[in-house]
Amino acid sequence: MIAVKDIRHKVRRTQTIVPFGVGGIIDLRGESFVAADIRSWPPVAEPVESPRLAKKLHVDGFRAAPVIPSGKAAYTTRTGPVYVRFPRWLFCPQCREMTYWSSQQEVKNKQPSCKRCSGRPQLAPMRFIQVCRAGHMADIDWRRWAHSKGEGHHQRQCQVKRLRFIATPESSGLEALRVVCVACKAGRSLAGISRKSILQQMRVRCTGGHPWQRDTDEAEPCGESPQAVQRGASNVYFPITHSAIDIPAPAGTDQADEDCQAVINHPLWPNYREALDGPIADAYKIGIAQACEVSEELVDSLRREYSDAAASTPEGDGPDEDLSVAEWAAFSAPESVGDSKTFSVRRSCLGVGPSEPVSMQTLSALVSDVVIADRVREVRALEGFTRYEPSAGDGDEAEGGRVVSVNTRTRARWLPAVETYGEGILVAVDEERLRTWESLAAVRDRTRRIEDNLNASFKADRLRTKTGPALLPRFVMLHTLAHHFIRQLSYDSGYNAASLRERVYARSHDPGSGLPPQAGIFIYTAAGDAEGTLGGLVRQGRPPNLAETLIRLLETAQWCSQDPLCADSKGSSLANLNRAACHACTLLPETCCEIDNSLLDRTLLIGDGEIPGFFREVVHAAIEESAAAVDLP
């Protein structure tokens, strides 16, 4: 557990990344806090190794928040990340008096309480705050709000900061809530506070700061118009996270040897592998050898072995491709990598024999490979966040909210991260049949319309890091399959849907890149325990369980309680990036999906009257078998 200032307040280590990472708001016991940036993190934060992810994000490494043993928070000397009280405007639920709570008023292990009322009731935080597209956040100037519709000179010029937050019985909703000045009796209801230009009409400017900034920190000039939003609204905080699965060295290297593993896990190892022979490569080799206390010959030999084994599946040039290509190569050819403490995979199959029903045999022909991951390690890192609008891509000129780094003063040389262990199932589909299906005009036309929406979307740059330069029909189809797979596994495996995650391997590549095509999905669970999870997914990946699960999910995908509206949809979700997909049939919790529940379409999965879905023949065969099994009178 990670201690907040009050030792009774705790958050899990994984929650320090999402949803209560830097800039995120957390409500605890009627109090509200915001996570400060990594400058407040203790120096004893535990290092997390992930060289591939560090190279992609251009940082030196990662750190995880220190764990405070359960029940020992009062006795330990460790401190976790700092959470600052926000908003600072509080009110008493009895007398309705408002108080601006300063850091000097904080008392350890004490909640803010009203000093005017008997019994000292706990103060409650105000519901509304102000944010802007540049990522800044602050309290609303409630004194200015109360006097913004003042009548007469004495109300407009009143400087008294004693306010009351009252509820009137004459009306309902926000109109019933008023902020009133105790001195001059000026007041204003909260009606219309959510309008986009309400603060701009009051000539309120963005403060250019963050709630955790010190008094000595200079506010950043900001020309954005602040917007009033509810403290718990979904657009207050959009975390930007990245993840990578640990991939061991190719088979043939002695993974049991601790020296070899230490060399491969060294942060400079990826740089040394890609460096040309010369003084720079020699410097990397010497540095790794000295740090790992091994000979330079061992470092050089591991480099040669790794290069030879990876020559058949070269990695892409871009950092985003490096992660997916290496992971797909390891999963699609599990015998090419050696087992390690963090990565153990093996081939499996659907186990469909010639005596099985036609639906099972049709499914077996479409699924080319099944890989069971008994143990995988994932590193999840928080790069930054945006407010009010999601980020559209890199650069200040990009549409959408501006990305705020986890270090708001200087360039972050390390990022907060967490390592998790789990299990999973990879399902790969037949490449030849997939290409034949993708060549159909109806399939290409439907995907083209989705891609047109993608190109016009503010999320285009970010989603392209997953889809590749072109959106392929396989990506939408496999992404939809992954969502239905998770929903079905939540019934069959014992894990709830929120504890499962997806990785879609279906990205396109630039012509002439020489990279192998991808056509698979990996569904896995990750838990904070170093021992991993309980084996529910591994059990479901064995025959005949997996084939039965796939048949059931395809049958379920035919029906949605929102049909025909859902099935006939020409565009849904943000920027119309979905087609036949809604919360009733396809969408998942945000923690499950790697691209924000976008690019989903049941039609490409199972088909309709005009468009042949990839698994249409499986669904038709299953329906005929179900009809034949019914004894008609």
XYZ file of C-alpha atoms in Angstrom:
633
model
C 0.000 0.000 0.000
C 1.068 3.602 -0.640
C 0.541 6.024 2.223
C -1.144 9.372 1.736
C -0.555 12.159 4.259
C -3.222 10.713 6.510
C -1.983 7.204 7.371
C -5.547 5.882 7.207
C -5.616 6.734 3.516
C -4.045 4.173 1.230
C -3.880 3.385 -2.470
C -2.554 0.347 -4.232
C 0.760 0.529 -6.043
C -0.887 -0.087 -9.417
C -3.251 2.832 -8.760
C -0.298 5.240 -8.695
C -0.182 4.759 -12.477
C -3.904 4.615 -13.299
C -6.327 6.043 -12.222
C -4.620 7.975 -9.403
C -1.293 8.748 -11.068
C 0.318 12.172 -11.326
C -2.468 14.721 -11.831
C -5.290 12.331 -10.957
C -7.921 13.130 -8.320
C -8.765 10.598 -5.625
C -11.691 10.747 -3.175
C -11.074 9.105 0.206
C -13.393 9.162 3.216
C -15.144 12.300 2.039
C -11.879 14.089 1.260
C -10.407 14.922 -2.134
C -6.710 14.826 -3.101
C -4.660 15.211 -6.283
C -1.418 13.313 -6.949
C 1.652 15.571 -7.089
C 4.322 15.225 -9.777
C 7.343 12.942 -9.431
C 9.477 15.641 -7.816
C 7.692 14.701 -4.591
C 8.482 10.987 -4.924
C 10.891 9.611 -2.323
C 14.430 8.671 -3.412
C 13.808 5.098 -2.215
C 11.390 4.404 -5.061
C 12.088 0.919 -6.401
C 13.657 0.638 -9.884
C 11.668 -1.214 -12.556
C 13.612 -2.679 -15.473
C 12.259 -2.517 -19.015
C 14.971 -1.527 -21.515
C 12.696 -1.819 -24.563
C 10.076 0.490 -23.102
C 12.707 2.923 -21.798
C 14.187 3.210 -25.278
C 10.793 3.870 -26.816
C 9.997 6.646 -24.330
C 13.545 8.086 -24.349
C 14.035 7.895 -20.580
C 16.757 6.444 -18.379
C 14.461 4.072 -16.531
C 11.383 3.578 -14.383
C 10.569 3.597 -10.688
C 7.729 2.106 -8.682
C 6.307 3.641 -5.534
C 7.644 1.982 -2.354
C 5.333 -0.484 -0.678
C 4.323 0.111 2.924
C 3.440 -3.204 4.632
C -0.204 -3.537 5.578
C -0.807 -2.422 9.144
C 2.690 -0.885 9.437
C 1.993 2.593 8.056
C 2.250 4.185 11.506
C 5.666 2.654 12.176
C 7.484 2.701 8.852
C 9.921 5.416 7.803
C 9.049 5.013 4.124
C 6.874 7.582 2.433
C 4.887 7.137 -0.719
C 3.959 9.646 -3.428
C 2.526 12.903 -2.152
C -1.171 13.640 -2.561
C -2.225 17.265 -2.051
C -5.642 18.350 -0.830
C -7.717 19.646 -3.736
C -9.956 21.522 -4.104
C -9.040 23.847 -1.256
C -12.470 25.427 -1.082
C -14.462 23.370 1.440
C -17.853 23.864 3.055
C -19.546 22.708 6.233
C -22.586 20.475 5.593
C -24.312 21.933 8.690
C -23.779 25.686 8.724
C -22.851 25.792 4.980
C -19.953 28.160 5.712
C -17.195 27.967 3.072
C -13.495 27.809 3.998
C -10.376 28.145 1.871
C -8.143 25.475 3.417
C -4.429 26.274 3.323
C -1.526 23.887 3.814
C -0.722 25.582 7.143
C -4.066 24.377 8.500
C -3.253 20.713 7.821
C -2.906 18.556 10.942
C -1.510 15.047 10.615
C -4.160 12.327 10.889
C -6.926 14.949 11.202
C -9.640 15.684 8.690
C -10.674 19.300 8.042
C -13.524 20.199 10.382
C -15.778 23.187 10.983
C -14.724 25.269 13.982
C -18.070 27.068 14.188
C -20.408 24.089 14.640
C -20.722 21.874 17.684
C -19.396 18.385 17.081
C -16.844 19.679 14.578
C -18.399 18.137 11.421
C -16.020 17.224 8.606
C -15.761 19.772 5.804
C -16.716 18.634 2.298
C -14.905 19.669 -0.912
C -16.666 21.826 -3.492
C -18.014 19.903 -6.438
C -16.762 22.134 -9.290
C -13.202 23.073 -10.309
C -11.626 24.742 -13.332
C -9.328 23.141 -15.916
C -7.953 24.130 -19.308
C -6.690 22.406 -22.458
C -3.091 23.153 -21.444
C -3.443 20.748 -18.506
C -3.742 23.317 -15.712
C -6.184 22.903 -12.833
C -7.256 25.186 -9.998
C -10.090 26.119 -7.659
C -12.843 28.278 -9.040
C -12.719 31.796 -7.607
C -15.937 31.444 -5.657
C -15.747 34.986 -4.251
C -15.746 36.301 -7.798
C -18.533 33.922 -8.746
C -20.755 35.120 -5.885
C -20.236 38.775 -6.801
C -20.387 38.341 -10.601
C -24.072 39.340 -10.629
C -23.889 41.833 -7.818
C -26.327 44.710 -7.708
C -25.021 48.068 -6.702
C -21.573 49.427 -6.083
C -21.190 47.920 -2.587
C -21.705 44.348 -3.912
C -19.507 44.701 -6.998
C -16.648 46.173 -4.963
C -16.950 43.828 -1.965
C -13.618 42.184 -1.087
C -14.836 40.022 1.808
C -14.019 36.338 1.303
C -16.539 34.930 3.777
C -18.958 32.833 1.736
C -21.752 30.343 2.264
C -22.808 27.468 0.031
C -26.550 27.139 0.494
C -29.295 24.954 -0.951
C -32.647 26.627 -1.573
C -35.893 24.602 -1.491
C -37.612 26.737 -4.140
C -35.940 24.953 -7.072
C -34.040 21.790 -7.943
C -30.803 20.854 -9.609
C -27.966 23.338 -9.864
C -30.414 26.226 -9.628
C -31.014 25.268 -5.992
C -27.316 25.634 -5.104
C -26.047 29.148 -4.442
C -22.773 30.721 -3.346
C -23.591 33.761 -1.202
C -21.384 36.455 0.338
C -22.051 36.760 4.061
C -21.108 40.452 4.128
C -22.925 42.052 1.186
C -25.476 39.270 0.505
C -24.479 39.037 -3.152
C -24.948 35.584 -4.552
C -25.287 33.444 -7.626
C -26.642 29.970 -8.275
C -24.633 27.256 -10.005
C -27.074 27.158 -12.911
C -25.135 27.312 -16.169
C -21.741 26.706 -14.546
C -21.049 23.892 -17.008
C -21.453 26.145 -20.047
C -18.266 26.301 -22.063
C -17.823 30.067 -21.941
C -19.168 30.808 -18.477
C -15.796 31.614 -16.884
C -14.642 33.511 -19.945
C -17.706 35.756 -19.633
C -16.575 36.542 -16.086
C -13.109 37.411 -17.476
C -11.533 34.631 -15.462
C -8.102 33.616 -16.722
C -6.238 30.373 -16.275
C -3.848 30.427 -13.314
C -1.216 28.547 -15.323
C -0.415 26.250 -12.421
C -1.063 22.920 -10.766
C -2.424 22.299 -7.255
C 0.819 20.724 -6.006
C 3.139 23.528 -7.085
C 5.131 25.255 -4.373
C 4.856 28.944 -3.632
C 8.308 29.404 -5.155
C 7.253 27.841 -8.461
C 6.542 30.417 -11.131
C 3.176 30.098 -12.834
C 3.274 29.226 -16.515
C 1.765 31.820 -18.872
C -1.402 30.326 -20.330
C -3.686 31.753 -22.969
C -6.280 28.977 -22.775
C -9.779 29.715 -21.495
C -10.529 27.830 -18.265
C -13.589 25.595 -18.157
C -15.692 24.726 -15.103
C -16.133 20.958 -14.705
C -17.234 18.614 -11.963
C -14.426 17.298 -9.827
C -15.218 13.684 -10.712
C -15.947 14.246 -14.403
C -14.280 11.931 -16.908
C -12.678 14.841 -18.801
C -10.702 16.089 -15.794
C -7.927 13.536 -16.290
C -6.724 11.600 -19.332
C -3.614 9.597 -18.345
C -1.118 8.663 -21.062
C 0.309 5.235 -20.361
C 2.568 2.828 -22.216
C 3.217 -0.837 -21.619
C 5.575 -3.549 -22.784
C 5.797 -7.282 -22.226
C 9.148 -8.706 -21.250
C 10.646 -10.703 -24.127
C 13.625 -12.915 -23.234
C 16.642 -13.553 -25.401
C 16.353 -16.097 -28.238
C 16.709 -19.765 -27.455
C 20.336 -20.839 -27.380
C 21.469 -18.298 -24.830
C 21.951 -19.601 -21.324
C 19.033 -17.942 -19.580
C 19.721 -19.917 -16.424
C 22.957 -18.065 -16.123
C 22.434 -14.997 -13.975
C 25.252 -13.158 -15.729
C 23.573 -13.508 -19.127
C 20.249 -12.311 -17.744
C 21.910 -9.335 -16.080
C 23.538 -8.312 -19.364
C 20.280 -8.614 -21.331
C 18.356 -6.591 -18.731
C 20.934 -3.806 -18.593
C 19.518 -0.442 -19.802
C 22.370 -0.032 -22.331
C 21.840 -3.469 -23.889
C 19.420 -2.273 -26.655
C 21.824 0.543 -27.561
C 24.775 -1.853 -27.751
C 22.852 -4.332 -29.894
C 22.045 -1.687 -32.508
C 25.327 0.243 -32.390
C 27.705 -0.137 -35.331
C 31.112 -1.613 -34.667
C 33.437 1.116 -33.496
C 34.333 3.228 -30.474
C 30.690 3.754 -29.433
C 29.934 0.026 -29.435
C 33.144 -0.641 -27.506
C 32.160 1.965 -24.907
C 28.743 0.318 -24.481
C 30.376 -3.101 -24.164
C 32.845 -1.928 -21.535
C 30.117 -0.126 -19.570
C 27.810 -3.157 -19.548
C 30.618 -5.533 -18.615
C 31.723 -3.368 -15.702
C 28.202 -2.773 -14.423
C 27.272 -6.477 -14.588
C 30.719 -7.657 -13.441
C 31.171 -9.970 -16.422
C 33.787 -10.273 -19.129
C 33.629 -8.225 -22.300
C 33.808 -11.476 -24.291
C 30.506 -12.636 -22.746
C 28.771 -9.377 -23.660
C 30.094 -9.590 -27.224
C 29.068 -13.240 -27.652
C 25.527 -12.549 -26.418
C 25.257 -9.745 -28.935
C 26.279 -12.044 -31.802
C 23.877 -14.808 -30.739
C 20.984 -12.383 -30.320
C 21.623 -10.744 -33.710
C 21.794 -14.089 -35.513
C 18.558 -15.333 -33.974
C 16.680 -12.095 -34.700
C 17.948 -11.797 -38.291
C 14.969 -13.719 -39.693
C 12.485 -11.307 -38.087
C 14.049 -7.852 -38.165
C 12.526 -5.146 -36.058
C 10.963 -2.032 -37.521
C 12.597 1.320 -37.613
C 10.070 3.146 -35.440
C 10.032 2.777 -31.689
C 6.343 1.907 -31.693
C 6.963 -0.944 -34.114
C 9.834 -2.320 -32.049
C 7.515 -3.339 -29.225
C 4.774 -4.996 -31.261
C 7.097 -6.708 -33.751
C 9.304 -8.273 -31.092
C 6.298 -9.418 -29.062
C 4.559 -10.905 -32.109
C 7.748 -12.725 -33.119
C 8.070 -14.233 -29.647
C 4.417 -15.309 -29.426
C 4.103 -16.629 -32.967
C 7.318 -18.672 -32.625
C 7.522 -19.614 -28.928
C 10.190 -22.228 -29.591
C 12.556 -19.467 -30.769
C 12.790 -17.916 -27.311
C 13.929 -19.498 -24.117
C 11.861 -19.663 -20.960
C 12.696 -17.232 -18.208
C 11.303 -16.229 -14.856
C 9.207 -13.574 -16.545
C 8.184 -15.224 -19.830
C 6.976 -18.795 -20.253
C 4.881 -19.706 -23.326
C 3.984 -22.943 -25.098
C 1.994 -23.980 -28.131
C -1.461 -25.427 -27.795
C -4.321 -26.159 -30.171
C -8.088 -26.161 -30.399
C -8.129 -29.954 -30.259
C -10.795 -30.305 -32.955
C -10.991 -33.796 -34.463
C -12.737 -35.086 -37.604
C -15.732 -36.224 -35.543
C -16.403 -32.759 -34.152
C -19.343 -30.641 -35.399
C -18.978 -28.615 -38.592
C -18.848 -25.330 -36.677
C -15.829 -26.561 -34.711
C -14.026 -27.757 -37.831
C -14.735 -24.479 -39.656
C -13.368 -22.566 -36.679
C -10.257 -24.750 -36.593
C -9.560 -23.947 -40.230
C -9.643 -20.208 -39.511
C -7.469 -20.339 -36.365
C -3.860 -21.063 -37.280
C -2.215 -21.077 -33.882
C -2.889 -21.030 -30.145
C -0.201 -20.119 -27.628
C -0.641 -20.368 -23.882
C 1.355 -17.973 -21.722
C 1.833 -19.544 -18.314
C 3.718 -16.481 -17.122
C 4.268 -13.021 -18.555
C 5.610 -9.812 -17.047
C 4.221 -6.462 -18.135
C 5.664 -3.063 -17.293
C 3.159 -0.199 -17.359
C 4.482 3.374 -17.242
C 2.819 6.777 -16.934
C 4.214 9.399 -19.311
C 1.872 12.272 -18.529
C -1.725 13.407 -18.782
C -4.089 15.851 -20.460
C -7.176 17.639 -19.213
C -10.516 18.571 -20.743
C -9.682 16.850 -24.042
C -7.592 13.768 -24.866
C -4.275 14.277 -26.586
C -4.280 13.984 -30.351
C -0.545 13.443 -30.720
C 2.830 15.052 -30.187
C 3.546 18.749 -30.209
C 1.854 21.833 -28.840
C 0.087 22.519 -32.148
C -1.707 19.174 -32.146
C -5.468 19.189 -31.775
C -6.725 18.149 -28.358
C -5.361 18.686 -24.880
C -1.684 19.451 -24.334
C 0.331 16.707 -22.674
C 1.632 17.549 -19.207
C 4.724 15.578 -18.186
C 4.914 13.730 -14.866
C 7.646 16.249 -14.027
C 6.150 19.690 -14.496
C 9.447 21.568 -14.080
C 12.057 19.779 -16.178
C 12.309 16.924 -18.642
C 11.511 13.638 -16.909
C 14.531 11.348 -16.913
C 12.522 8.550 -15.329
C 8.844 7.671 -15.272
C 6.605 6.093 -12.628
C 5.837 2.506 -13.510
C 4.591 -0.764 -12.106
C 5.478 -4.318 -13.041
C 2.779 -6.959 -13.044
C 2.787 -10.694 -13.605
C 0.044 -12.721 -15.189
C -1.041 -15.355 -17.709
C -2.732 -15.244 -21.067
C -3.919 -16.786 -24.324
C -2.801 -15.836 -27.821
C -5.070 -16.742 -30.739
C -3.701 -16.286 -34.267
C -5.837 -16.564 -37.403
C -4.839 -18.059 -40.739
C -2.973 -15.444 -42.795
C -3.965 -16.799 -46.211
C -7.689 -16.917 -45.408
C -7.429 -13.502 -43.777
C -5.906 -11.937 -46.892
C -8.598 -13.501 -49.070
C -11.288 -12.037 -46.816
C -9.602 -8.615 -46.773
C -9.589 -8.532 -50.570
C -13.423 -8.555 -50.715
C -14.797 -5.232 -51.975
C -17.515 -4.974 -49.298
C -14.972 -5.493 -46.522
C -12.530 -2.957 -47.973
C -15.280 -0.376 -48.465
C -16.561 -0.657 -44.892
C -13.037 -0.358 -43.500
C -12.319 2.614 -45.753
C -15.291 4.504 -44.291
C -14.009 3.831 -40.776
C -10.540 4.997 -41.813
C -12.015 8.213 -43.230
C -13.447 8.929 -39.785
C -10.103 8.037 -38.249
C -8.215 10.481 -40.476
C -10.607 13.269 -39.455
C -10.428 12.375 -35.768
C -8.429 14.257 -33.155
C -7.167 10.845 -32.019
C -5.712 9.904 -35.409
C -2.020 10.305 -34.542
C -2.339 8.341 -31.318
C -4.354 5.497 -32.850
C -1.934 5.231 -35.777
C 0.747 4.077 -33.340
C -1.383 0.937 -32.903
C -2.883 0.455 -36.360
C 0.196 1.335 -38.399
C 0.230 3.646 -41.437
C -2.983 2.112 -42.839
C -6.050 0.748 -41.080
C -6.483 -2.866 -42.169
C -9.802 -4.747 -41.956
C -8.020 -7.320 -39.799
C -7.354 -4.742 -37.095
C -11.014 -3.812 -36.649
C -12.114 -7.448 -36.831
C -9.486 -8.768 -34.411
C -10.011 -5.864 -32.021
C -13.719 -6.669 -31.931
C -12.890 -10.352 -31.415
C -10.663 -9.422 -28.467
C -13.486 -7.487 -26.814
C -15.955 -10.350 -27.160
C -13.288 -12.804 -26.042
C -12.796 -10.830 -22.821
C -16.543 -10.620 -22.227
C -16.916 -14.379 -22.679
C -13.876 -15.185 -20.540
C -15.373 -13.129 -17.720
C -18.068 -15.819 -17.552
C -15.851 -18.847 -18.170
C -12.504 -18.150 -16.482
C -13.461 -16.699 -13.116
C -11.871 -13.296 -13.792
C -14.062 -10.226 -14.144
C -13.731 -8.253 -17.348
C -11.916 -5.341 -15.692
C -9.029 -7.608 -14.662
C -8.316 -8.742 -18.245
C -6.404 -6.782 -20.873
C -5.918 -7.026 -24.622
C -3.048 -6.673 -27.059
C -4.035 -6.628 -30.728
C -1.348 -7.694 -33.192
C -2.721 -6.562 -36.551
C -0.803 -3.437 -37.470
C 0.166 -2.561 -41.010
C 3.756 -1.916 -42.104
C 5.366 0.380 -44.618
C 5.988 -1.245 -48.032
C 9.413 -2.805 -48.247
C 9.891 -2.935 -44.473
C 10.376 -6.715 -44.562
C 8.383 -7.109 -41.349
C 6.168 -10.197 -40.997
C 2.388 -9.672 -41.088
C 0.548 -9.742 -37.786
C -2.780 -11.485 -37.256
C -3.585 -12.329 -33.668
C -4.841 -11.212 -30.279
C -3.375 -11.752 -26.832
C -5.726 -11.696 -23.848
C -3.985 -11.673 -20.507
C -4.454 -10.875 -16.868
C -1.950 -8.977 -14.780
C -1.866 -8.772 -10.997
C 0.466 -7.047 -8.575
C 1.494 -10.280 -6.887
C 4.950 -11.498 -7.888
C 3.584 -15.032 -8.115
C 1.178 -14.063 -10.870
C -2.423 -15.264 -11.119
C -4.380 -18.444 -10.500
C -4.384 -20.187 -13.882
C -7.937 -19.495 -15.026
C -6.897 -18.295 -18.469
C -4.427 -21.132 -18.974
C -7.204 -23.608 -18.236
C -9.508 -21.927 -20.736
C -6.765 -22.023 -23.380
C -6.575 -25.820 -23.328
C -8.699 -28.063 -25.576
C -11.643 -28.384 -25.712
C -12.355 -25.311 -23.557
C -10.975 -22.721 -25.984
C -12.960 -23.884 -29.012
C -16.182 -23.921 -26.992
C -15.449 -20.420 -25.667
C -14.845 -19.073 -29.177
C -18.046 -20.627 -30.507
C -20.072 -19.153 -27.645
C -18.621 -15.658 -28.071
C -19.377 -15.696 -31.810
C -22.949 -16.769 -31.135
C -23.322 -14.060 -28.492
C -21.924 -11.416 -30.861
C -25.011 -11.834 -33.078
C -27.301 -10.277 -30.522
C -27.416 -6.851 -28.933
C -30.262 -5.396 -26.877
C -29.816 -2.154 -28.836
C -30.366 -3.790 -32.239
C -31.291 -2.739 -34.866
C -29.883 0.670 -33.858
C -26.511 -0.830 -32.963
C -26.251 -3.212 -35.928
C -27.226 -0.499 -38.441
C -25.063 2.225 -36.905
C -23.166 4.407 -39.387
C -20.899 5.767 -36.671
C -20.798 5.829 -32.884
C -18.473 6.798 -30.025
C -16.082 9.750 -30.207
C -15.432 10.830 -33.824
C -17.651 7.997 -35.139
C -14.814 5.482 -34.925
C -17.122 2.529 -34.158
C -19.834 0.919 -36.225
C -21.892 -1.988 -34.856
C -20.577 -1.769 -31.291
C -22.063 -0.341 -28.104
C -21.959 -0.770 -24.333
C -24.628 -3.451 -24.474
C -22.651 -5.799 -26.724
C -18.984 -4.937 -27.271
C -17.486 -2.089 -25.238
C -15.322 -2.888 -22.206
C -14.006 -1.071 -19.121
C -11.324 1.459 -20.028
C -8.612 -0.583 -18.314
C -9.152 -3.461 -20.747
C -8.819 -1.709 -24.085
C -5.555 -0.269 -25.389
C -7.202 2.225 -27.783
C -10.099 3.698 -25.774
C -12.906 1.457 -27.057
C -12.386 2.688 -30.626
C -12.296 0.916 -34.019
C -14.872 -1.769 -33.227
C -17.414 -3.398 -35.537
C -19.367 -6.619 -34.998
C -20.283 -6.720 -38.678
C -16.695 -7.397 -39.761
C -16.554 -10.174 -37.167
C -19.757 -12.118 -37.899
C -21.173 -10.392 -40.998
C -24.671 -9.312 -42.011
C -26.800 -9.586 -45.130
C -24.403 -7.535 -47.252
C -20.952 -7.774 -45.651
C -19.328 -11.170 -45.007
C -17.781 -11.321 -41.570
C -14.565 -13.287 -41.163
C -16.284 -15.843 -38.909
C -19.624 -15.852 -40.762
C -19.424 -19.504 -41.801
C -18.723 -20.541 -38.206
C -21.793 -18.666 -36.975
C -24.053 -20.119 -39.688
C -22.872 -23.656 -38.929
C -23.423 -23.163 -35.196
C -26.964 -21.863 -35.800
C -27.843 -24.851 -37.994
C -26.493 -27.257 -35.382
C -28.511 -25.569 -32.649
C -31.668 -25.731 -34.781
C -31.097 -29.403 -35.540
C -30.689 -30.173 -31.853
C -34.135 -28.795 -31.021
C -36.862 -31.456 -30.989
C -39.754 -29.904 -32.858
C -43.298 -31.248 -32.082
